[in-house]
Coordinates of N, CA and C in Angstrom, one line a residue:
Chain L
I1 N -9.9 5.0 -15.5 CA -9.3 4.8 -14.7 C -10.1 5.4 -13.0
L2 N -9.5 4.9 -12.5 CA -9.6 4.1 -11.0 C -9.1 5.7 -9.5
N3 N -10.0 5.4 -9.8 CA -10.4 7.4 -8.6 C -10.5 7.2 -7.2
V4 N -9.4 6.8 -5.7 CA -9.5 6.7 -4.9 C -9.7 8.3 -3.9
E5 N -10.2 8.4 -3.7 CA -9.6 10.6 -2.7 C -10.2 10.0 -1.7
Q6 N -8.5 10.1 -0.8 CA -9.1 10.8 0.7 C -8.6 11.8 1.9
S7 N -9.5 12.7 2.5 CA -9.5 13.4 3.4 C -10.1 13.5 4.7
P8 N -9.6 14.0 5.5 CA -9.2 15.4 4.8 C -7.0 14.9 4.2
Q9 N -6.4 15.2 3.9 CA -4.9 15.5 3.5 C -4.3 15.4 5.1
S10 N -3.9 16.2 5.5 CA -3.9 16.2 7.6 C -4.5 16.6 8.5
L11 N -4.6 15.8 9.7 CA -5.5 16.7 10.8 C -4.5 16.5 11.6
H12 N -4.4 17.7 12.5 CA -3.9 17.9 13.5 C -4.9 18.0 14.8
V13 N -4.5 16.7 15.5 CA -5.4 17.2 16.9 C -5.2 17.1 18.4
Q14 N -5.6 17.3 19.5 CA -5.4 17.1 21.0 C -5.1 15.6 21.0
E15 N -4.1 15.0 22.5 CA -4.6 14.4 22.9 C -6.1 14.1 23.2
G16 N -6.5 12.3 23.4 CA -8.3 12.3 24.2 C -9.1 13.4 22.6
D17 N -9.0 14.2 21.8 CA -9.9 14.1 20.3 C -10.5 12.8 19.7
S18 N -11.6 13.0 19.0 CA -12.2 11.3 18.8 C -12.1 12.6 17.3
T19 N -11.3 11.1 15.9 CA -12.0 12.0 14.6 C -12.1 11.1 13.7
N20 N -12.3 11.3 12.8 CA -12.3 10.7 11.3 C -11.9 11.1 10.0
F21 N -12.2 9.9 9.1 CA -11.1 10.4 8.0 C -12.6 9.8 6.9
T22 N -11.9 10.5 5.4 CA -13.1 10.1 4.2 C -11.9 9.4 3.7
C23 N -12.7 8.5 2.7 CA -11.5 7.2 1.5 C -13.4 6.9 0.5
S24 N -13.4 8.1 -0.6 CA -14.1 7.4 -1.5 C -14.2 6.5 -2.7
F25 N -13.8 6.1 -3.2 CA -13.8 5.0 -4.2 C -14.8 4.3 -4.4
P26 N -14.3 4.4 -6.5 CA -15.7 3.9 -7.3 C -16.9 2.8 -5.9
S27 N -18.4 2.9 -7.1 CA -18.9 2.1 -6.8 C -19.0 1.4 -7.0
S28 N -18.9 1.2 -8.3 CA -18.7 -1.0 -9.0 C -18.4 -0.8 -9.0
N29 N -17.9 -2.5 -9.2 CA -17.2 -3.4 -9.3 C -16.3 -4.2 -7.5
F30 N -17.4 -3.5 -6.8 CA -16.6 -3.4 -5.2 C -16.5 -4.9 -4.9
Y31 N -14.9 -4.7 -4.8 CA -14.8 -5.9 -4.1 C -14.3 -6.1 -2.9
A32 N -13.7 -5.3 -2.5 CA -12.9 -5.1 -0.9 C -12.0 -3.8 -0.4
L33 N -12.7 -3.5 0.6 CA -12.0 -1.6 1.0 C -10.7 -1.9 2.3
H34 N -9.5 -2.1 1.5 CA -8.4 -2.0 3.2 C -8.1 -0.5 3.2
W35 N -8.1 -0.3 5.2 CA -7.3 0.4 5.2 C -5.8 0.1 6.3
Y36 N -5.0 0.8 6.1 CA -3.8 0.6 6.9 C -3.4 1.8 7.4
R37 N -2.5 1.5 8.4 CA -1.8 2.4 9.1 C -0.1 2.8 8.7
W38 N 0.3 2.8 8.8 CA 1.4 3.5 8.0 C 2.4 4.8 9.9
E39 N 3.9 3.8 10.1 CA 4.3 4.7 10.4 C 5.6 5.2 10.1
T40 N 5.3 6.4 10.4 CA 7.6 6.8 10.0 C 8.0 5.3 10.5
A41 N 9.2 5.3 8.7 CA 10.3 4.4 9.3 C 9.4 2.9 9.3
K42 N 8.5 2.4 9.0 CA 7.0 1.1 9.4 C 7.3 1.0 7.8
S43 N 6.3 -0.5 8.1 CA 5.6 -0.4 6.8 C 4.1 -1.0 7.4
P44 N 3.4 -0.5 6.2 CA 1.7 -0.3 6.3 C 1.0 -0.9 7.2
E45 N 0.3 -1.2 7.9 CA 0.0 -2.3 8.6 C -1.6 -2.8 8.6
A46 N -2.0 -3.2 8.2 CA -3.9 -3.5 7.9 C -4.5 -3.8 8.9
L47 N -5.5 -2.1 9.2 CA -6.1 -2.2 10.0 C -7.4 -3.3 9.5
F48 N -8.3 -2.4 7.8 CA -9.2 -3.6 8.3 C -8.9 -3.8 6.6
V49 N -9.8 -4.8 6.5 CA -10.6 -5.2 5.3 C -11.9 -5.5 4.9
M50 N -13.1 -4.6 4.1 CA -14.7 -4.8 4.5 C -14.5 -5.2 3.1
T51 N -15.3 -5.9 2.9 CA -15.8 -6.4 2.1 C -17.8 -5.8 1.6
L52 N -18.4 -6.3 2.6 CA -19.9 -6.1 2.6 C -20.9 -4.9 2.6
N53 N -21.9 -4.2 2.1 CA -22.7 -2.5 2.1 C -22.7 -2.8 3.3
G54 N -22.4 -1.9 4.7 CA -22.8 -1.5 5.6 C -21.8 -2.3 6.5
D55 N -21.0 -3.1 5.9 CA -19.9 -3.9 7.2 C -19.6 -2.5 8.0
E56 N -18.7 -2.5 9.3 CA -18.4 -1.9 10.6 C -17.6 -3.3 11.3
K57 N -16.5 -2.5 11.2 CA -15.2 -3.6 12.5 C -14.3 -2.3 13.2
K58 N -14.2 -2.8 13.9 CA -13.2 -2.0 15.2 C -12.7 -3.1 15.6
K59 N -10.8 -2.3 15.9 CA -10.2 -2.7 16.6 C -10.2 -1.7 17.4
G60 N -10.1 -2.1 19.3 CA -9.8 -1.5 19.7 C -10.5 0.0 19.5
R61 N -9.6 1.2 19.9 CA -10.6 2.6 19.4 C -10.6 3.1 18.5
I62 N -10.4 2.1 17.4 CA -10.6 2.8 16.1 C -11.6 1.8 15.2
S63 N -12.6 2.4 13.9 CA -13.0 1.1 13.8 C -14.1 2.0 12.7
A64 N -14.3 1.5 12.0 CA -14.6 1.8 10.5 C -15.8 1.3 9.7
T65 N -17.1 2.6 9.1 CA -17.5 1.6 8.5 C -17.2 1.7 7.1
L66 N -18.5 0.6 6.0 CA -18.9 1.0 4.5 C -20.0 1.5 4.3
N67 N -20.0 1.8 2.8 CA -21.4 2.3 2.1 C -20.7 2.0 0.9
T68 N -20.9 1.0 -0.4 CA -20.6 0.0 -0.8 C -21.5 0.9 -2.4
K69 N -22.0 1.6 -2.2 CA -23.4 1.3 -2.6 C -23.3 3.5 -2.9
E70 N -22.8 4.0 -2.2 CA -22.0 5.6 -2.4 C -21.1 5.7 -2.9
G71 N -20.4 5.0 -2.2 CA -19.0 4.7 -2.4 C -18.4 5.1 -1.5
Y72 N -18.2 5.2 -0.6 CA -17.1 5.9 0.6 C -17.7 5.0 1.9
S73 N -15.8 5.3 2.9 CA -15.8 4.8 4.1 C -15.5 5.7 4.9
Y74 N -15.4 5.8 6.8 CA -15.4 6.2 7.3 C -14.4 5.3 8.1
L75 N -13.0 6.9 8.7 CA -12.5 5.7 9.3 C -13.2 6.2 11.0
Y76 N -12.9 6.4 12.0 CA -13.0 6.7 13.5 C -11.8 6.1 14.7
I77 N -11.2 7.1 14.7 CA -10.1 7.6 16.0 C -11.2 7.5 17.4
K78 N -11.6 7.0 18.8 CA -11.5 7.6 19.4 C -10.6 7.5 20.8
G79 N -10.9 9.0 20.8 CA -10.0 9.5 22.4 C -8.3 9.2 21.7
S80 N -7.3 9.9 20.7 CA -6.7 9.9 20.5 C -5.3 10.3 20.7
Q81 N -4.5 9.5 20.6 CA -3.1 9.5 21.7 C -2.5 9.7 20.3
P82 N -1.0 9.9 20.9 CA -0.1 10.0 20.2 C 0.5 8.8 19.2
E83 N 0.9 7.4 19.7 CA 0.7 7.2 18.5 C 0.4 6.6 18.1
D84 N -0.8 7.0 17.8 CA -2.3 7.3 16.6 C -1.5 8.2 15.7
S85 N -0.7 8.7 15.8 CA 0.2 9.7 14.0 C 0.7 8.1 13.2
A86 N 0.1 9.1 12.4 CA 0.6 8.1 11.3 C -0.1 8.9 10.1
T87 N -0.2 8.0 9.1 CA -0.7 8.3 7.7 C -0.9 7.2 7.3
Y88 N -2.6 7.8 7.0 CA -3.4 6.4 7.0 C -4.6 6.1 5.6
L89 N -4.0 4.8 5.5 CA -4.6 4.6 4.4 C -5.4 3.8 3.3
C90 N -5.9 4.2 2.7 CA -7.3 3.3 1.8 C -6.9 2.9 0.6
A91 N -7.6 2.3 0.5 CA -7.2 1.0 -1.2 C -8.4 0.4 -1.0
F92 N -8.8 0.7 -2.9 CA -9.8 -0.6 -3.7 C -8.8 -1.5 -4.0
E93 N -9.5 -2.4 -3.5 CA -9.0 -3.9 -4.0 C -10.4 -4.0 -5.5
Y94 N -9.3 -4.1 -6.0 CA -9.4 -4.3 -8.6 C -8.9 -5.5 -9.2
G95 N -9.7 -7.0 -8.8 CA -8.6 -7.9 -9.6 C -7.2 -8.3 -8.0
N96 N -6.1 -8.3 -8.9 CA -4.9 -9.0 -7.8 C -4.4 -7.7 -7.3
K97 N -4.5 -6.1 -7.4 CA -3.6 -5.3 -7.2 C -4.6 -3.8 -6.4
L98 N -3.9 -3.2 -5.6 CA -4.9 -2.2 -4.5 C -4.9 -1.3 -5.1
V99 N -6.0 -0.2 -5.3 CA -5.8 1.4 -6.2 C -6.0 2.3 -4.5
F100 N -4.6 2.3 -4.3 CA -4.7 3.6 -2.6 C -5.0 5.3 -3.2
G101 N -5.7 5.9 -2.2 CA -5.6 6.8 -1.9 C -3.7 7.7 -1.5
A102 N -4.2 8.9 -1.2 CA -2.9 9.3 -1.3 C -2.9 9.7 0.5
G103 N -3.9 9.1 1.3 CA -3.4 8.8 2.9 C -3.9 10.1 3.5
T104 N -3.7 10.2 4.8 CA -4.6 11.3 5.0 C -3.2 10.9 6.9
I105 N -2.7 12.5 7.0 CA -1.5 11.9 7.4 C -2.3 13.1 9.0
L106 N -2.2 11.9 10.1 CA -2.6 11.8 11.6 C -1.0 12.6 12.5
R107 N -2.0 13.9 12.9 CA -1.0 14.0 14.3 C -1.4 14.5 15.5
V108 N -1.3 14.3 15.9 CA -2.0 13.9 17.6 C -1.0 14.5 18.5
K109 N -1.4 15.5 19.4 CA -0.4 16.1 20.0 C -0.5 16.3 21.8
S110 N -0.1 16.1 22.5 CA -0.2 15.9 23.6 C -0.1 16.8 24.6
Chain B
D1 N 8.0 -15.9 12.7 CA 7.6 -15.7 11.8 C 8.6 -14.6 11.3
A2 N 9.5 -13.9 9.9 CA 9.7 -13.8 9.2 C 8.8 -13.1 8.8
G3 N 8.6 -11.8 8.7 CA 7.7 -10.6 8.1 C 8.9 -10.3 6.4
V4 N 8.0 -9.7 5.4 CA 8.5 -8.9 4.2 C 9.6 -8.4 4.7
T5 N 11.4 -7.8 3.6 CA 12.4 -8.5 3.3 C 12.6 -7.6 2.6
Q6 N 12.8 -6.1 2.5 CA 13.5 -5.8 1.2 C 14.9 -5.1 1.8
S7 N 15.9 -5.6 0.4 CA 17.0 -4.5 0.5 C 18.1 -3.8 -0.8
P8 N 18.2 -2.9 -0.9 CA 18.6 -2.1 0.4 C 17.7 -1.3 0.8
T9 N 18.1 -1.0 1.7 CA 17.4 -0.2 2.3 C 17.4 1.6 2.1
H10 N 18.2 2.4 1.3 CA 18.3 2.8 1.2 C 19.6 3.2 -0.2
L11 N 19.0 3.7 -1.6 CA 20.0 3.8 -2.6 C 20.2 5.1 -2.7
I12 N 21.3 5.6 -3.5 CA 21.4 7.1 -4.6 C 22.3 6.6 -6.0
K13 N 21.3 6.7 -7.3 CA 21.7 6.2 -7.6 C 21.7 7.3 -8.8
T14 N 22.8 7.1 -9.9 CA 22.7 8.5 -11.1 C 21.6 8.0 -12.8
R15 N 21.2 9.4 -13.1 CA 20.5 9.4 -14.5 C 20.7 8.3 -15.4
G16 N 20.2 7.4 -15.8 CA 20.1 6.6 -17.1 C 21.2 5.0 -16.4
Q17 N 21.4 4.7 -15.3 CA 22.0 3.9 -14.2 C 20.6 2.7 -14.4
Q18 N 21.5 2.0 -13.6 CA 20.1 0.3 -13.7 C 20.3 0.3 -12.4
V19 N 19.4 0.1 -11.4 CA 18.7 -0.9 -9.9 C 18.3 -2.2 -10.5
T20 N 18.4 -2.6 -9.6 CA 17.5 -3.9 -8.7 C 17.4 -3.2 -6.9
L21 N 16.3 -4.4 -7.3 CA 15.4 -3.3 -5.4 C 14.9 -5.4 -5.2
R22 N 14.9 -5.9 -3.9 CA 15.0 -7.0 -3.2 C 14.3 -6.9 -3.2
C23 N 13.4 -7.8 -2.8 CA 11.8 -8.7 -1.9 C 11.4 -9.8 -0.7
S24 N 12.0 -10.6 0.1 CA 11.4 -11.9 0.7 C 10.1 -11.2 1.1
P25 N 9.4 -12.1 0.7 CA 8.1 -12.7 1.7 C 7.7 -13.1 2.5
K26 N 6.6 -13.1 2.9 CA 6.1 -13.6 4.7 C 6.5 -14.5 4.3
S27 N 6.9 -15.8 5.5 CA 6.7 -16.8 5.6 C 5.4 -17.1 4.7
G28 N 5.3 -18.4 3.7 CA 3.8 -19.0 3.3 C 3.3 -18.0 2.1
H29 N 3.8 -17.6 2.0 CA 3.0 -16.4 1.2 C 3.6 -17.1 -0.2
D30 N 3.4 -16.5 -1.3 CA 3.4 -17.1 -3.0 C 4.2 -16.4 -4.1
T31 N 3.0 -15.1 -3.2 CA 2.8 -13.8 -4.6 C 3.2 -12.3 -3.8
V32 N 4.2 -12.1 -5.2 CA 4.7 -11.1 -5.0 C 4.2 -9.1 -5.2
S33 N 4.2 -8.1 -4.6 CA 3.5 -7.2 -5.7 C 4.7 -6.0 -5.5
W34 N 4.3 -5.5 -6.4 CA 5.6 -4.4 -6.1 C 4.7 -2.8 -6.4
Y35 N 5.2 -1.9 -5.1 CA 4.8 -0.7 -5.1 C 5.1 0.1 -5.2
Q36 N 5.4 0.9 -6.0 CA 5.6 2.6 -6.0 C 5.3 3.4 -5.0
Q37 N 6.1 5.3 -4.6 CA 5.5 5.6 -4.0 C 6.1 7.1 -3.9
A38 N 5.6 7.6 -4.7 CA 5.8 9.4 -4.9 C 5.4 10.4 -4.2
L39 N 6.2 11.1 -3.4 CA 6.4 12.5 -3.1 C 5.2 12.5 -3.0
G40 N 3.7 12.9 -2.0 CA 2.8 13.3 -2.0 C 1.8 12.2 -2.4
Q41 N 1.6 11.7 -3.3 CA 0.7 10.8 -3.1 C 0.7 8.9 -2.4
G42 N -0.3 8.6 -2.8 CA -0.4 6.5 -2.2 C 0.6 6.3 -3.2
P43 N 0.9 4.9 -3.2 CA 1.2 3.2 -3.1 C 1.2 3.6 -4.7
Q44 N 1.7 3.1 -5.9 CA 0.5 2.9 -7.1 C 1.8 1.1 -7.1
F45 N 0.2 0.5 -8.3 CA 0.8 -0.7 -8.5 C 1.9 -0.7 -9.6
I46 N 2.6 -1.1 -9.2 CA 3.5 -1.8 -10.4 C 3.8 -3.0 -11.0
F47 N 3.4 -4.0 -10.9 CA 3.6 -5.8 -11.2 C 3.3 -6.6 -9.9
Q48 N 2.7 -7.5 -10.7 CA 3.0 -8.8 -9.2 C 3.5 -10.1 -10.1
Y49 N 4.3 -10.7 -9.0 CA 4.8 -12.5 -9.7 C 3.2 -13.2 -8.6
Y50 N 4.0 -14.6 -9.6 CA 2.9 -15.5 -9.2 C 3.3 -16.7 -9.9
E51 N 4.0 -17.6 -9.0 CA 4.8 -18.6 -10.5 C 6.2 -18.4 -11.3
E52 N 6.7 -17.4 -10.3 CA 8.2 -16.8 -11.3 C 7.4 -15.9 -13.0
E53 N 5.7 -15.9 -13.3 CA 5.8 -14.5 -14.2 C 5.1 -13.3 -13.5
E54 N 5.2 -12.9 -14.6 CA 4.6 -11.3 -14.7 C 2.5 -11.7 -14.5
R55 N 2.6 -11.3 -13.5 CA 0.3 -11.6 -13.3 C -0.5 -10.5 -14.1
Q56 N 0.1 -9.1 -13.7 CA -0.2 -8.0 -14.1 C 0.8 -6.8 -13.4
R57 N -0.4 -5.9 -14.5 CA 0.5 -4.6 -14.1 C 0.2 -3.7 -14.6
G58 N 0.8 -2.4 -13.8 CA 0.1 -0.8 -14.1 C 0.6 -0.6 -15.0
N59 N 0.4 0.6 -14.6 CA 0.8 1.5 -15.9 C 2.1 2.3 -15.2
F60 N 3.1 1.2 -15.8 CA 4.6 1.9 -15.5 C 5.6 1.1 -17.2
P61 N 6.3 2.3 -17.4 CA 6.8 1.9 -18.7 C 7.4 0.5 -19.0
D62 N 8.8 -0.6 -19.6 CA 9.2 -1.3 -19.8 C 10.4 -1.0 -19.6
R63 N 10.7 0.0 -18.8 CA 11.9 0.2 -17.9 C 11.6 -0.6 -16.7
F64 N 10.6 -0.5 -16.2 CA 10.4 -1.1 -15.3 C 10.3 -2.9 -15.2
S65 N 11.3 -4.0 -14.9 CA 11.1 -4.9 -14.9 C 11.4 -5.9 -13.8
G66 N 11.3 -7.6 -13.5 CA 11.1 -8.2 -12.1 C 10.8 -9.5 -12.7
H67 N 11.2 -10.1 -11.5 CA 11.4 -11.8 -11.6 C 11.2 -12.8 -10.4
Q68 N 10.3 -13.3 -10.6 CA 10.5 -14.1 -9.0 C 11.5 -15.4 -8.9
F69 N 12.0 -16.0 -8.1 CA 12.6 -16.6 -7.6 C 11.9 -18.1 -7.7
P70 N 12.1 -19.1 -7.1 CA 12.1 -20.4 -7.2 C 11.5 -20.3 -6.0
N71 N 11.8 -19.9 -4.9 CA 11.4 -19.6 -3.3 C 10.8 -18.2 -3.1
Y72 N 9.8 -17.8 -4.1 CA 9.3 -16.8 -3.6 C 9.7 -15.9 -3.8
S73 N 11.5 -15.1 -3.4 CA 11.3 -13.8 -3.2 C 11.0 -13.3 -4.9
S74 N 11.4 -11.8 -5.0 CA 11.7 -11.4 -6.4 C 12.7 -10.3 -6.3
E75 N 13.5 -9.6 -7.4 CA 13.8 -8.9 -7.4 C 12.4 -7.9 -8.5
L76 N 13.3 -6.4 -8.4 CA 12.5 -5.0 -9.4 C 13.9 -4.3 -9.6
N77 N 14.1 -4.4 -11.5 CA 14.3 -3.7 -12.1 C 14.2 -2.5 -12.4
V78 N 14.7 -1.8 -13.0 CA 14.5 -0.3 -13.2 C 15.5 0.0 -14.7
N79 N 15.4 -0.1 -15.5 CA 16.8 1.0 -16.6 C 16.8 1.9 -16.7
A80 N 17.8 2.5 -17.4 CA 17.8 3.8 -17.7 C 17.3 4.6 -17.2
L81 N 17.7 5.0 -15.4 CA 16.7 5.6 -14.3 C 16.8 7.0 -14.7
L82 N 15.4 7.7 -14.8 CA 14.9 9.5 -15.2 C 15.1 9.7 -13.2
L83 N 14.7 10.9 -13.7 CA 15.4 12.0 -12.0 C 13.3 11.6 -11.1
G84 N 12.4 11.1 -12.4 CA 11.0 11.3 -11.7 C 11.0 9.7 -11.0
D85 N 12.2 8.5 -11.1 CA 12.3 7.7 -10.7 C 12.5 7.4 -8.8
S86 N 12.6 8.6 -9.0 CA 12.9 9.0 -6.9 C 12.0 8.9 -6.0
A87 N 11.7 7.4 -5.6 CA 10.6 6.9 -5.1 C 10.5 6.7 -4.0
L88 N 9.9 5.7 -2.9 CA 10.3 4.5 -2.3 C 9.3 3.9 -2.8
Y89 N 10.0 2.0 -2.7 CA 9.3 1.2 -3.6 C 8.6 0.0 -2.2
L90 N 7.9 -0.1 -2.0 CA 7.0 -1.2 -1.6 C 7.1 -2.5 -1.7
C91 N 7.6 -3.4 -1.7 CA 7.3 -4.8 -2.1 C 6.0 -5.0 -0.7
A92 N 5.2 -6.3 -1.5 CA 4.1 -6.4 -0.5 C 3.7 -8.1 -1.4
S93 N 3.9 -8.6 -0.4 CA 2.7 -10.8 -0.4 C 2.1 -10.5 -0.3
S94 N 1.1 -11.9 -0.7 CA -0.5 -12.5 -0.4 C -0.1 -13.8 -0.5
L95 N -0.5 -14.4 -0.5 CA -1.1 -16.0 -1.2 C -2.5 -15.9 -2.8
Q96 N -1.8 -16.3 -3.4 CA -2.6 -16.5 -4.9 C -4.3 -16.8 -4.4
G97 N -4.7 -16.3 -4.8 CA -7.0 -16.9 -4.6 C -6.7 -16.5 -3.6
V98 N -6.1 -15.8 -2.7 CA -7.0 -15.8 -1.8 C -7.6 -13.9 -1.9
Y99 N -8.0 -13.3 -1.9 CA -8.8 -12.3 -2.3 C -9.3 -11.1 -1.0
S100 N -9.8 -10.6 -1.1 CA -10.3 -9.2 0.5 C -9.2 -9.8 1.9
S101 N -8.0 -9.9 1.4 CA -6.7 -10.6 2.3 C -6.3 -9.1 2.8
P102 N -5.4 -9.3 3.9 CA -4.3 -8.1 3.7 C -3.2 -8.4 3.0
L103 N -2.8 -7.0 2.8 CA -1.5 -6.8 2.2 C -0.8 -7.3 4.1
H104 N 0.5 -7.5 3.3 CA 1.4 -7.5 4.5 C 2.9 -6.8 3.7
F105 N 3.5 -5.8 3.6 CA 4.4 -5.0 3.5 C 5.5 -5.3 3.6
G106 N 6.6 -4.6 3.3 CA 8.1 -4.5 3.6 C 7.9 -3.1 4.1
N107 N 9.3 -2.2 4.8 CA 9.8 -1.4 5.0 C 10.3 -0.3 3.5
G108 N 9.7 -1.2 3.2 CA 10.8 0.0 1.5 C 11.9 -0.1 1.2
T109 N 11.9 0.2 -0.2 CA 13.5 0.6 -0.6 C 13.2 2.1 -1.0
R110 N 14.1 3.2 -0.1 CA 14.3 4.1 -0.7 C 14.9 4.5 -1.7
L111 N 14.2 4.6 -3.3 CA 15.9 5.1 -4.6 C 16.1 6.9 -4.2
T112 N 17.0 7.3 -4.3 CA 17.4 8.2 -5.8 C 18.1 8.7 -6.0
V113 N 17.6 8.9 -7.3 CA 17.9 9.3 -8.6 C 18.6 10.8 -8.6
T114 N 19.7 11.1 -9.2 CA 20.2 12.5 -8.9 C 20.8 12.6 -10.6

């Protein structure tokens, strides 16, 4: 059974704080690791798809790193803003499907 | 460029009833996957349709079935509804054979079974 775990479950930070989340996944049979941002009442939106060990991707104030050998990925948000409030999901690509973690809920207070 | 659209937005059904959810994929996509998100959990893979056939299936009972039409749109059917089927149902579209690409999701259908 494939298991993807995310921590923390939820996070409350002040505007301007930097924060990071962790995603743990199986280190064998790796294809890709996805990160999605899911705002309330909207659809999940892809942030990154990472495939190579040591990969680092950046999109504005958000960045992610990948370690496929030990099975983890970090998502970083620099200088959090209220509009960053959302659920952040990671997903392990397995064949034609994604296996999702339960997500990290981020709330940024202004 | 239309994204993934799902209907209806919300649905309330009674135990034992049957329900049909609909999805139109993003323009240019030919593959539709369905996911169920129960409260407090991440989305779970139900099944995937390509070329009007079910290509892969997750750990869901036969009460869950689907269909894909020639225009790539898809339906998810659930028979003999149980209280535990209450969840958000997400549709995602992609291009078959293109791996390691992001999925495009719809806003979901919220199903409540009473």
